[in-house]
CSV table of C-alpha atoms in Angstrom, one decimal:
chain,number,residue,atom,x,y,z
A,1,UNK,CA,51.4,136.8,188.2
A,2,UNK,CA,53.1,138.7,185.4
A,3,UNK,CA,53.4,142.4,184.6
A,4,UNK,CA,51.8,145.4,183.0
A,5,UNK,CA,53.0,144.5,179.5
A,6,UNK,CA,51.0,141.2,179.6
A,7,UNK,CA,47.8,142.8,178.1
A,8,UNK,CA,46.4,140.2,175.8
A,9,UNK,CA,42.6,140.0,176.2
A,10,UNK,CA,42.4,143.2,178.3
A,11,UNK,CA,39.3,145.4,178.0
A,12,UNK,CA,39.1,149.2,177.7
A,13,UNK,CA,41.7,150.2,175.2
A,14,UNK,CA,39.4,151.6,172.6
A,15,UNK,CA,39.6,151.2,168.8
A,16,UNK,CA,42.7,150.3,166.7
A,17,UNK,CA,43.6,153.2,164.4
A,18,UNK,CA,44.9,152.0,161.1
A,19,UNK,CA,47.6,154.0,159.3
A,20,UNK,CA,48.7,154.4,155.7
A,21,UNK,CA,50.4,151.4,154.0
A,22,UNK,CA,54.1,151.2,153.3
A,23,UNK,CA,57.0,152.1,155.5
A,24,UNK,CA,55.6,153.7,158.7
A,25,UNK,CA,56.4,157.4,159.2
A,26,UNK,CA,58.1,158.3,162.5
A,27,UNK,CA,55.8,160.5,164.5
A,28,UNK,CA,58.6,162.6,165.9
A,29,UNK,CA,62.3,163.3,165.1
A,30,UNK,CA,63.5,161.6,168.3
A,31,UNK,CA,61.7,158.3,167.5
A,32,UNK,CA,64.2,157.1,164.9
A,33,UNK,CA,67.1,158.3,167.1
A,34,UNK,CA,65.6,156.2,170.0
A,35,UNK,CA,65.3,153.2,167.7
A,36,UNK,CA,68.8,153.6,166.4
A,37,UNK,CA,70.4,154.1,169.9
A,38,UNK,CA,68.6,151.0,171.2
A,39,UNK,CA,69.6,148.8,168.2
A,40,UNK,CA,73.2,150.1,168.3
A,41,UNK,CA,73.6,149.7,172.0
A,42,UNK,CA,72.6,146.0,171.6
A,43,UNK,CA,75.9,145.7,169.7
A,44,UNK,CA,77.8,146.5,172.9
A,45,UNK,CA,77.2,142.8,173.7
A,46,UNK,CA,76.2,143.3,177.3
A,47,UNK,CA,72.6,142.0,177.0
A,48,UNK,CA,70.5,139.7,174.9
A,49,UNK,CA,67.0,140.3,173.6
A,50,UNK,CA,65.4,138.6,176.6
A,51,UNK,CA,67.2,140.9,179.0
A,52,UNK,CA,66.1,143.9,176.8
A,53,UNK,CA,62.5,142.8,176.8
A,54,UNK,CA,62.6,142.3,180.6
A,55,UNK,CA,64.0,145.7,181.1
A,56,UNK,CA,61.0,147.2,179.3
A,57,UNK,CA,58.6,145.0,181.2
A,58,UNK,CA,60.2,145.9,184.5
A,59,UNK,CA,59.3,149.6,184.1
A,60,UNK,CA,56.9,150.7,186.8
A,61,UNK,CA,53.4,150.3,185.6
A,62,UNK,CA,52.8,154.0,185.8
A,63,UNK,CA,55.8,154.6,183.6
A,64,UNK,CA,54.9,151.8,181.2
A,65,UNK,CA,51.4,153.2,180.8
A,66,UNK,CA,52.3,156.9,180.3
A,67,UNK,CA,55.4,156.4,178.1
A,68,UNK,CA,55.1,156.3,174.4
A,69,UNK,CA,56.6,153.2,172.7
A,70,UNK,CA,60.1,154.5,172.1
A,71,UNK,CA,60.1,156.2,175.5
A,72,UNK,CA,59.9,152.7,177.0
A,73,UNK,CA,62.8,151.7,174.9
A,74,UNK,CA,64.9,154.6,176.0
A,75,UNK,CA,64.0,154.2,179.7
A,76,UNK,CA,64.9,150.5,179.5
A,77,UNK,CA,68.1,151.3,177.7
A,78,UNK,CA,69.2,153.8,180.4
A,79,UNK,CA,68.4,151.2,183.1
A,80,UNK,CA,70.4,148.5,181.3
A,81,UNK,CA,73.4,150.8,180.6
A,82,UNK,CA,73.6,151.4,184.4
A,83,UNK,CA,72.9,147.9,185.5
A,84,UNK,CA,75.6,146.5,183.1
A,85,UNK,CA,78.1,149.1,184.3
A,86,UNK,CA,78.5,151.0,181.0
A,87,UNK,CA,77.2,154.3,182.2
A,88,UNK,CA,77.1,155.8,185.7
A,89,UNK,CA,74.2,157.4,187.5
A,90,UNK,CA,76.2,160.6,187.6
A,91,UNK,CA,76.6,160.5,183.8
A,92,UNK,CA,72.8,160.1,183.3
A,93,UNK,CA,72.3,163.0,185.7
A,94,UNK,CA,74.6,165.4,184.0
A,95,UNK,CA,73.9,164.1,180.4
A,96,UNK,CA,77.5,164.2,179.3
A,97,UNK,CA,79.8,161.2,179.8
A,98,UNK,CA,83.6,161.1,180.1
A,99,UNK,CA,85.7,160.5,177.0
A,100,UNK,CA,87.5,157.2,177.1
A,101,UNK,CA,91.1,157.0,178.3
A,102,UNK,CA,94.0,155.5,176.5
A,103,UNK,CA,92.7,152.0,177.1
A,104,UNK,CA,89.7,152.8,174.8
A,105,UNK,CA,86.0,152.5,175.5
A,106,UNK,CA,84.6,150.0,177.9
A,107,UNK,CA,82.8,148.2,175.1
A,108,UNK,CA,82.4,148.5,171.4
A,109,UNK,CA,82.8,150.9,169.7
A,110,UNK,CA,79.6,150.1,167.7
A,111,UNK,CA,80.6,151.1,164.1
A,112,UNK,CA,78.7,151.3,160.8
A,113,UNK,CA,80.3,147.9,159.9
A,114,UNK,CA,79.1,146.4,163.2
A,115,UNK,CA,75.5,147.5,162.8
A,116,UNK,CA,75.4,146.2,159.2
A,117,UNK,CA,76.5,142.8,160.5
A,118,UNK,CA,74.0,142.9,163.3
A,119,UNK,CA,71.1,143.7,161.0
A,120,UNK,CA,72.2,141.2,158.4
A,121,UNK,CA,73.0,138.3,160.7
A,122,UNK,CA,70.4,138.8,163.5
A,123,UNK,CA,70.7,136.6,166.5
A,124,UNK,CA,69.2,133.1,165.9
A,125,UNK,CA,67.5,131.6,168.9
A,126,UNK,CA,67.6,128.0,167.8
A,127,UNK,CA,70.0,125.6,169.4
A,128,UNK,CA,70.9,121.9,169.2
A,129,UNK,CA,68.3,119.9,171.0
A,130,UNK,CA,69.2,119.6,174.7
A,131,UNK,CA,66.1,117.6,175.6
A,132,UNK,CA,64.0,115.2,173.5
A,133,UNK,CA,60.7,116.7,172.2
A,134,UNK,CA,57.9,115.3,174.4
A,135,UNK,CA,55.1,116.3,172.0
A,136,UNK,CA,54.2,115.9,168.3
A,137,UNK,CA,51.7,117.8,166.2
A,138,UNK,CA,48.2,116.8,167.2
A,139,UNK,CA,49.0,116.1,170.9
A,140,UNK,CA,46.7,117.7,173.5
A,141,UNK,CA,48.6,119.8,176.1
A,142,UNK,CA,47.8,122.2,178.9
A,143,UNK,CA,49.8,125.3,179.8
A,144,UNK,CA,51.1,125.8,183.3
A,145,UNK,CA,49.2,128.1,185.7
A,146,UNK,CA,49.9,130.7,187.0
A,147,UNK,CA,52.0,132.2,184.2
A,148,UNK,CA,55.2,132.9,186.1
A,149,UNK,CA,59.0,132.6,185.9
A,150,UNK,CA,60.0,129.5,187.9
A,151,UNK,CA,63.5,130.8,188.6
A,152,UNK,CA,63.1,134.4,189.6
A,153,UNK,CA,60.2,135.9,191.5
A,154,UNK,CA,58.6,138.5,189.2
A,155,UNK,CA,61.0,137.4,186.4
A,156,UNK,CA,60.5,137.3,182.6
A,157,UNK,CA,58.3,134.7,181.0
A,158,UNK,CA,56.7,134.4,177.6
A,159,UNK,CA,53.5,132.6,178.7
A,160,UNK,CA,50.8,135.3,178.7
A,161,UNK,CA,48.3,135.2,181.6
A,162,UNK,CA,45.4,134.8,179.2
A,163,UNK,CA,46.7,131.4,178.0
A,164,UNK,CA,47.7,130.1,181.5
A,165,UNK,CA,46.0,126.8,182.4
A,166,UNK,CA,44.4,126.4,179.0
A,167,UNK,CA,44.1,123.2,177.0
A,168,UNK,CA,45.2,123.3,173.3
A,169,UNK,CA,46.8,121.1,170.7
A,170,UNK,CA,50.3,121.1,169.2
A,171,UNK,CA,50.3,122.4,165.7
A,172,UNK,CA,54.0,122.4,164.9
A,173,UNK,CA,57.4,121.9,166.4
A,174,UNK,CA,59.9,124.7,165.9
A,175,UNK,CA,63.0,122.8,167.1
A,176,UNK,CA,64.8,123.8,170.3
A,177,UNK,CA,65.0,127.5,171.2
A,178,UNK,CA,66.7,129.5,174.0
A,179,UNK,CA,64.4,129.7,177.1
A,180,UNK,CA,63.7,133.4,177.8
A,181,UNK,CA,62.8,132.6,181.4
A,182,UNK,CA,66.5,131.7,182.0
A,183,UNK,CA,68.2,133.9,179.4
A,184,UNK,CA,66.6,137.1,180.6
A,185,UNK,CA,68.3,136.6,184.0
A,186,UNK,CA,71.7,135.4,182.9
A,187,UNK,CA,70.8,131.9,184.0
A,188,UNK,CA,72.1,130.3,180.8
A,189,UNK,CA,70.2,129.5,177.6
A,190,UNK,CA,68.4,126.4,178.8
A,191,UNK,CA,67.2,125.7,175.2
A,192,UNK,CA,64.0,123.6,175.1
A,193,UNK,CA,61.7,122.3,172.3
A,194,UNK,CA,59.4,125.1,171.2
A,195,UNK,CA,55.9,124.4,169.9
A,196,UNK,CA,53.2,126.3,168.2
A,197,UNK,CA,50.1,125.4,170.2
A,198,UNK,CA,46.6,126.2,169.0
A,199,UNK,CA,43.8,127.1,171.5
A,200,UNK,CA,40.1,127.3,170.6
A,201,UNK,CA,38.9,130.8,171.3
A,202,UNK,CA,36.3,129.2,173.6
A,203,UNK,CA,39.1,127.8,175.7
A,204,UNK,CA,40.4,131.3,176.4
A,205,UNK,CA,37.5,133.7,176.3
A,206,UNK,CA,34.1,133.9,178.0
A,207,UNK,CA,32.4,135.2,174.8
A,208,UNK,CA,34.4,134.0,171.7
A,209,UNK,CA,33.4,135.7,168.5
A,210,UNK,CA,33.1,132.5,166.4
A,211,UNK,CA,33.1,128.7,167.3
A,212,UNK,CA,36.0,127.9,165.0
A,213,UNK,CA,38.3,130.8,165.8
A,214,UNK,CA,41.7,129.9,167.3
A,215,UNK,CA,44.7,131.6,168.9
A,216,UNK,CA,48.1,130.1,168.4
A,217,UNK,CA,51.0,130.8,170.7
A,218,UNK,CA,54.7,129.7,170.6
A,219,UNK,CA,55.3,127.9,173.9
A,220,UNK,CA,58.4,126.1,175.4
A,221,UNK,CA,58.2,122.5,176.5
A,222,UNK,CA,58.4,123.4,180.2
A,223,UNK,CA,55.3,125.6,179.9
A,224,UNK,CA,53.3,122.5,178.9
A,225,UNK,CA,52.0,119.3,180.3
A,226,UNK,CA,50.4,116.4,178.6
A,227,UNK,CA,46.6,116.2,178.9
Y,1,UNK,CA,63.9,132.2,195.0
Y,2,UNK,CA,65.8,135.4,194.0
Y,3,UNK,CA,63.7,138.5,193.6
Y,4,UNK,CA,63.9,140.6,190.6
Y,5,UNK,CA,66.2,143.5,191.6
Y,6,UNK,CA,65.2,145.7,188.7
Y,7,UNK,CA,62.1,146.6,190.6
Y,8,UNK,CA,64.1,148.7,193.0
Y,9,UNK,CA,66.4,150.5,190.6
Y,10,UNK,CA,65.2,152.7,187.8
Y,11,UNK,CA,68.1,155.0,186.8
Y,12,UNK,CA,66.2,156.3,183.8
Y,13,UNK,CA,64.4,158.7,186.2
Y,14,UNK,CA,67.7,160.6,186.3
Y,15,UNK,CA,67.4,161.6,182.7
Y,16,UNK,CA,65.4,164.7,181.7
Y,17,UNK,CA,61.6,164.1,181.6
Y,18,UNK,CA,61.1,165.3,178.0
Y,19,UNK,CA,61.6,162.3,175.7
Y,20,UNK,CA,63.5,164.3,173.0
Y,21,UNK,CA,65.9,165.5,175.6
Y,22,UNK,CA,66.2,162.0,177.1
Y,23,UNK,CA,67.2,160.6,173.7
Y,24,UNK,CA,69.6,163.5,173.1
Y,25,UNK,CA,71.3,163.0,176.5
Y,26,UNK,CA,71.7,159.3,176.0
Y,27,UNK,CA,73.1,159.8,172.5
Y,28,UNK,CA,75.6,162.4,173.9
Y,29,UNK,CA,76.7,160.1,176.7
Y,30,UNK,CA,77.2,157.0,174.5
Y,31,UNK,CA,79.0,158.8,171.7
Y,32,UNK,CA,81.2,160.9,174.1
Y,33,UNK,CA,82.2,157.7,175.9
Y,34,UNK,CA,83.2,156.2,172.6
Y,35,UNK,CA,80.7,153.3,172.9
Y,36,UNK,CA,78.8,154.1,169.7
Y,37,UNK,CA,79.9,155.9,166.6
Y,38,UNK,CA,77.4,158.6,165.4
Y,39,UNK,CA,77.5,157.3,161.9
Y,40,UNK,CA,76.3,153.9,163.1
Y,41,UNK,CA,73.0,155.5,164.2
Y,42,UNK,CA,72.5,157.1,160.8
Y,43,UNK,CA,73.1,153.7,159.2
Y,44,UNK,CA,70.4,152.1,161.3
Y,45,UNK,CA,67.9,154.8,160.5
Y,46,UNK,CA,68.7,154.8,156.8
Y,47,UNK,CA,68.3,151.0,156.7
Y,48,UNK,CA,64.8,151.0,158.2
Y,49,UNK,CA,63.5,154.1,156.4
Y,50,UNK,CA,64.9,153.5,153.0
Y,51,UNK,CA,66.0,149.9,152.4
Y,52,UNK,CA,63.9,147.4,154.4
Y,53,UNK,CA,60.2,147.6,154.3
Y,54,UNK,CA,57.0,145.8,153.2
Y,55,UNK,CA,58.1,145.8,149.6
Y,56,UNK,CA,60.3,142.8,150.6
Y,57,UNK,CA,57.4,140.7,151.9
Y,58,UNK,CA,55.3,141.7,148.9
Y,59,UNK,CA,57.9,140.1,146.6
Y,60,UNK,CA,57.7,136.9,148.6
Y,61,UNK,CA,53.9,136.8,148.4
Y,62,UNK,CA,53.7,137.6,144.7
Y,63,UNK,CA,56.2,134.8,144.0
Y,64,UNK,CA,54.2,132.4,146.1
Y,65,UNK,CA,51.1,133.3,144.0
Y,66,UNK,CA,52.8,132.7,140.7
Y,67,UNK,CA,55.2,129.8,141.4
Y,68,UNK,CA,53.7,126.6,142.9
Y,69,UNK,CA,57.0,125.0,143.7
Y,70,UNK,CA,58.1,128.2,145.5
Y,71,UNK,CA,54.8,128.3,147.4
Y,72,UNK,CA,55.3,124.8,148.6
Y,73,UNK,CA,58.8,125.5,149.7
Y,74,UNK,CA,57.8,128.7,151.4
Y,75,UNK,CA,55.1,126.9,153.5
Y,76,UNK,CA,57.5,124.1,154.4
Y,77,UNK,CA,60.6,126.2,155.4
Y,78,UNK,CA,60.1,129.9,154.9
Y,79,UNK,CA,63.3,130.9,156.7
Y,80,UNK,CA,65.5,129.2,154.0
Y,81,UNK,CA,63.4,130.3,151.1
Y,82,UNK,CA,63.2,134.0,152.0
Y,83,UNK,CA,66.9,134.0,152.9
Y,84,UNK,CA,67.6,132.9,149.3
Y,85,UNK,CA,65.8,136.0,148.2
Y,86,UNK,CA,68.1,138.1,150.4
Y,87,UNK,CA,65.6,138.6,153.2
Y,88,UNK,CA,67.2,137.5,156.5
Y,89,UNK,CA,68.6,139.1,159.6
Y,90,UNK,CA,67.6,140.9,162.8
Y,91,UNK,CA,64.0,140.0,163.9
Y,92,UNK,CA,63.7,137.6,161.0
Y,93,UNK,CA,65.9,134.7,162.1
Y,94,UNK,CA,63.0,132.2,162.1
Y,95,UNK,CA,60.2,132.8,159.7
Y,96,UNK,CA,57.0,130.8,159.2
Y,97,UNK,CA,54.6,131.6,156.4
Y,98,UNK,CA,50.9,131.0,157.0
Y,99,UNK,CA,48.5,131.0,154.1
Y,100,UNK,CA,45.0,132.5,154.0
Y,101,UNK,CA,42.3,130.3,152.4
Y,102,UNK,CA,38.5,130.7,152.1
Y,103,UNK,CA,38.3,128.4,155.2
Y,104,UNK,CA,40.9,130.2,157.3
Y,105,UNK,CA,42.2,133.7,157.8
Y,106,UNK,CA,45.5,134.3,159.6
Y,107,UNK,CA,46.3,137.4,161.6
Y,108,UNK,CA,49.5,138.2,163.6
Y,109,UNK,CA,49.9,140.1,166.9
Y,110,UNK,CA,52.5,140.2,169.7
Y,111,UNK,CA,50.5,140.7,172.9
Y,112,UNK,CA,53.6,140.9,175.1
Y,113,UNK,CA,55.7,143.4,173.2
Y,114,UNK,CA,55.9,144.2,169.4
Y,115,UNK,CA,57.6,141.2,167.7
Y,116,UNK,CA,57.4,141.6,163.9
Y,117,UNK,CA,59.2,140.2,160.8
Y,118,UNK,CA,61.6,143.1,160.2
Y,119,UNK,CA,63.5,141.8,157.2
Y,120,UNK,CA,60.2,141.2,155.4
Y,121,UNK,CA,58.0,144.1,156.6
Y,122,UNK,CA,60.4,146.6,158.1
Y,123,UNK,CA,59.6,148.3,161.4
Y,124,UNK,CA,56.0,147.9,162.6
Y,125,UNK,CA,53.3,150.6,162.2
Y,126,UNK,CA,52.1,152.4,165.3
Y,127,UNK,CA,48.8,150.5,165.5
Y,128,UNK,CA,50.6,147.2,165.7
Y,129,UNK,CA,52.5,148.3,168.8
Y,130,UNK,CA,49.4,150.0,170.4
Y,131,UNK,CA,47.8,148.7,173.5
Y,132,UNK,CA,44.5,148.5,171.7
Y,133,UNK,CA,45.8,146.0,169.1
Y,134,UNK,CA,47.9,144.0,171.5
Y,135,UNK,CA,45.0,143.7,174.0
Y,136,UNK,CA,42.2,143.0,171.6
Y,137,UNK,CA,43.5,141.1,168.6
Y,138,UNK,CA,43.5,137.8,170.5
Y,139,UNK,CA,40.1,138.2,172.1
Y,140,UNK,CA,38.0,139.9,169.4
Y,141,UNK,CA,39.9,139.6,166.1
Y,142,UNK,CA,36.8,140.1,164.0
Y,143,UNK,CA,35.9,143.3,165.7
Y,144,UNK,CA,39.5,144.6,165.2
Y,145,UNK,CA,39.3,143.5,161.6
Y,146,UNK,CA,36.2,145.6,161.1
Y,147,UNK,CA,38.1,148.6,162.3
Y,148,UNK,CA,40.4,148.0,159.3
Y,149,UNK,CA,37.3,147.7,157.0
Y,150,UNK,CA,37.7,143.9,156.7
Y,151,UNK,CA,34.6,141.7,157.0
Y,152,UNK,CA,35.2,138.0,156.6
Y,153,UNK,CA,32.6,135.5,155.5
Y,154,UNK,CA,30.8,133.7,158.3
Y,155,UNK,CA,32.3,130.3,157.4
Y,156,UNK,CA,35.9,131.6,157.4
Y,157,UNK,CA,37.7,130.8,160.7
Y,158,UNK,CA,40.2,133.2,162.2
Y,159,UNK,CA,43.5,132.0,163.5
Y,160,UNK,CA,45.4,134.6,165.5
Y,161,UNK,CA,49.2,134.0,165.9
Y,162,UNK,CA,50.5,135.6,169.1
Y,163,UNK,CA,54.3,135.9,168.5
Y,164,UNK,CA,55.5,134.8,171.9
Y,165,UNK,CA,58.9,133.4,170.8
Y,166,UNK,CA,61.5,134.3,168.2
Y,167,UNK,CA,59.5,132.9,165.3
Y,168,UNK,CA,58.1,135.6,163.1
Y,169,UNK,CA,54.9,135.0,161.1
Y,170,UNK,CA,54.2,136.2,157.5
Y,171,UNK,CA,50.6,136.0,156.3
Y,172,UNK,CA,50.3,135.0,152.7
Y,173,UNK,CA,47.1,136.7,151.7
Y,174,UNK,CA,44.7,135.3,149.1
Y,175,UNK,CA,45.3,136.3,145.5
Y,176,UNK,CA,42.4,138.4,144.3
Y,177,UNK,CA,40.3,137.3,141.4
Y,178,UNK,CA,40.9,139.2,138.2
Y,179,UNK,CA,44.7,139.3,138.5
Y,180,UNK,CA,45.3,136.2,136.3
Y,181,UNK,CA,47.1,138.2,133.6
Y,182,UNK,CA,49.4,140.0,136.0
Y,183,UNK,CA,53.1,139.0,136.5
Y,184,UNK,CA,54.8,138.8,139.9
Y,185,UNK,CA,56.2,142.3,139.7
Y,186,UNK,CA,52.7,143.8,139.1
Y,187,UNK,CA,51.2,141.6,141.7
Y,188,UNK,CA,53.8,142.6,144.3
Y,189,UNK,CA,52.6,146.2,143.9
Y,190,UNK,CA,49.1,145.1,145.1
Y,191,UNK,CA,50.3,143.4,148.3
Y,192,UNK,CA,49.9,145.8,151.2
Y,193,UNK,CA,51.7,145.7,154.5
Y,194,UNK,CA,48.5,145.1,156.4
Y,195,UNK,CA,47.6,142.1,154.2
Y,196,UNK,CA,50.8,140.4,155.3
Y,197,UNK,CA,50.0,141.0,159.0
Y,198,UNK,CA,46.4,139.8,158.4
Y,199,UNK,CA,44.5,143.0,159.0
Y,200,UNK,CA,44.0,143.6,155.4
Y,201,UNK,CA,42.9,141.8,152.2
Y,202,UNK,CA,44.5,142.2,148.8
Y,203,UNK,CA,42.1,143.6,146.2
Y,204,UNK,CA,42.4,143.7,142.4
Y,205,UNK,CA,43.2,147.2,140.9
């Protein structure tokens, strides 16, 4: 089974509360600092987006549930800085950090120029095809069940529980993309064909709202089998 | 099979409990160690508060409404088309545009985290990242839409896109009646952020 973040379809969360249009306002002064620290630290080059997502998902459920959004980011950032050897536990405890010696910082430094490049260039996930695409639009497919990482027990996957074992049809082929199940655990990129797969709401939910409603998920080839 | 070691090691608990102090401590550590320049943080905040936001996506939508060749290109290969308009980068490396019609309404969610097309819409609003939206948008999209004041006709199907990969979805809302005389610049001012996520409709002024 997967983790606390995998909440699609869950009951009990109450109403959605809309907000004014436009650029969202930050609810507290530390929110933009948390965003900026997390984005900037990505520029240290020690982790990819899949590792960062997994670090947030691997928070203890009690922390994931009580932390505000950017608190999750900051907690995961602290965990990754330690696991990647950039910051020590002692430094987290005393909240200071030693100035670099003559050899310079251990990574970076992340500069204004560097963050401009990161924001402008992004990190494309498409790769040259490493395996032929098994499916074409219109094909019927079934997702694997249970939704789980096949390489690491409790590891990262992007197949939500609510869509595990469901039958749908391929809508479009996105090309080959890095497989998060490997990338999150430093097991290589393992790029695979990625598909948008449409599921009838009735294939996912006990009481669908409408007979023609659908949910579409982007799913890697190894998540799917032919029907 | 290896077990996920992160379950046994949560160094973040060493930081102060108050979130503002946690952020401050991490900022102090990272800048003192020379890993991050303080000005780089200000650059990121300035970018997402003042330069990148839903006004970008609104330009794309208004152009699609007024230029049939652009609309066709956008629906075929949005990444290339919006990059030509200068909208590319972090969290927008692979864009797909999905068009609302009287038969089908599109709506975007990320149930597993908070994936969102940053170069086109900026950073997501709080509700998009909320447990309530993430949990419910896939199971009861019409009830969620009603909380935004949106009621769809009974014969309009809803297609919810759960952003599970690095593909980011832009909803192209329907152009409202009564806007035939408006140019793209005026139309762009009508296009709301929520209409490009699919939780709003565009209305004539």
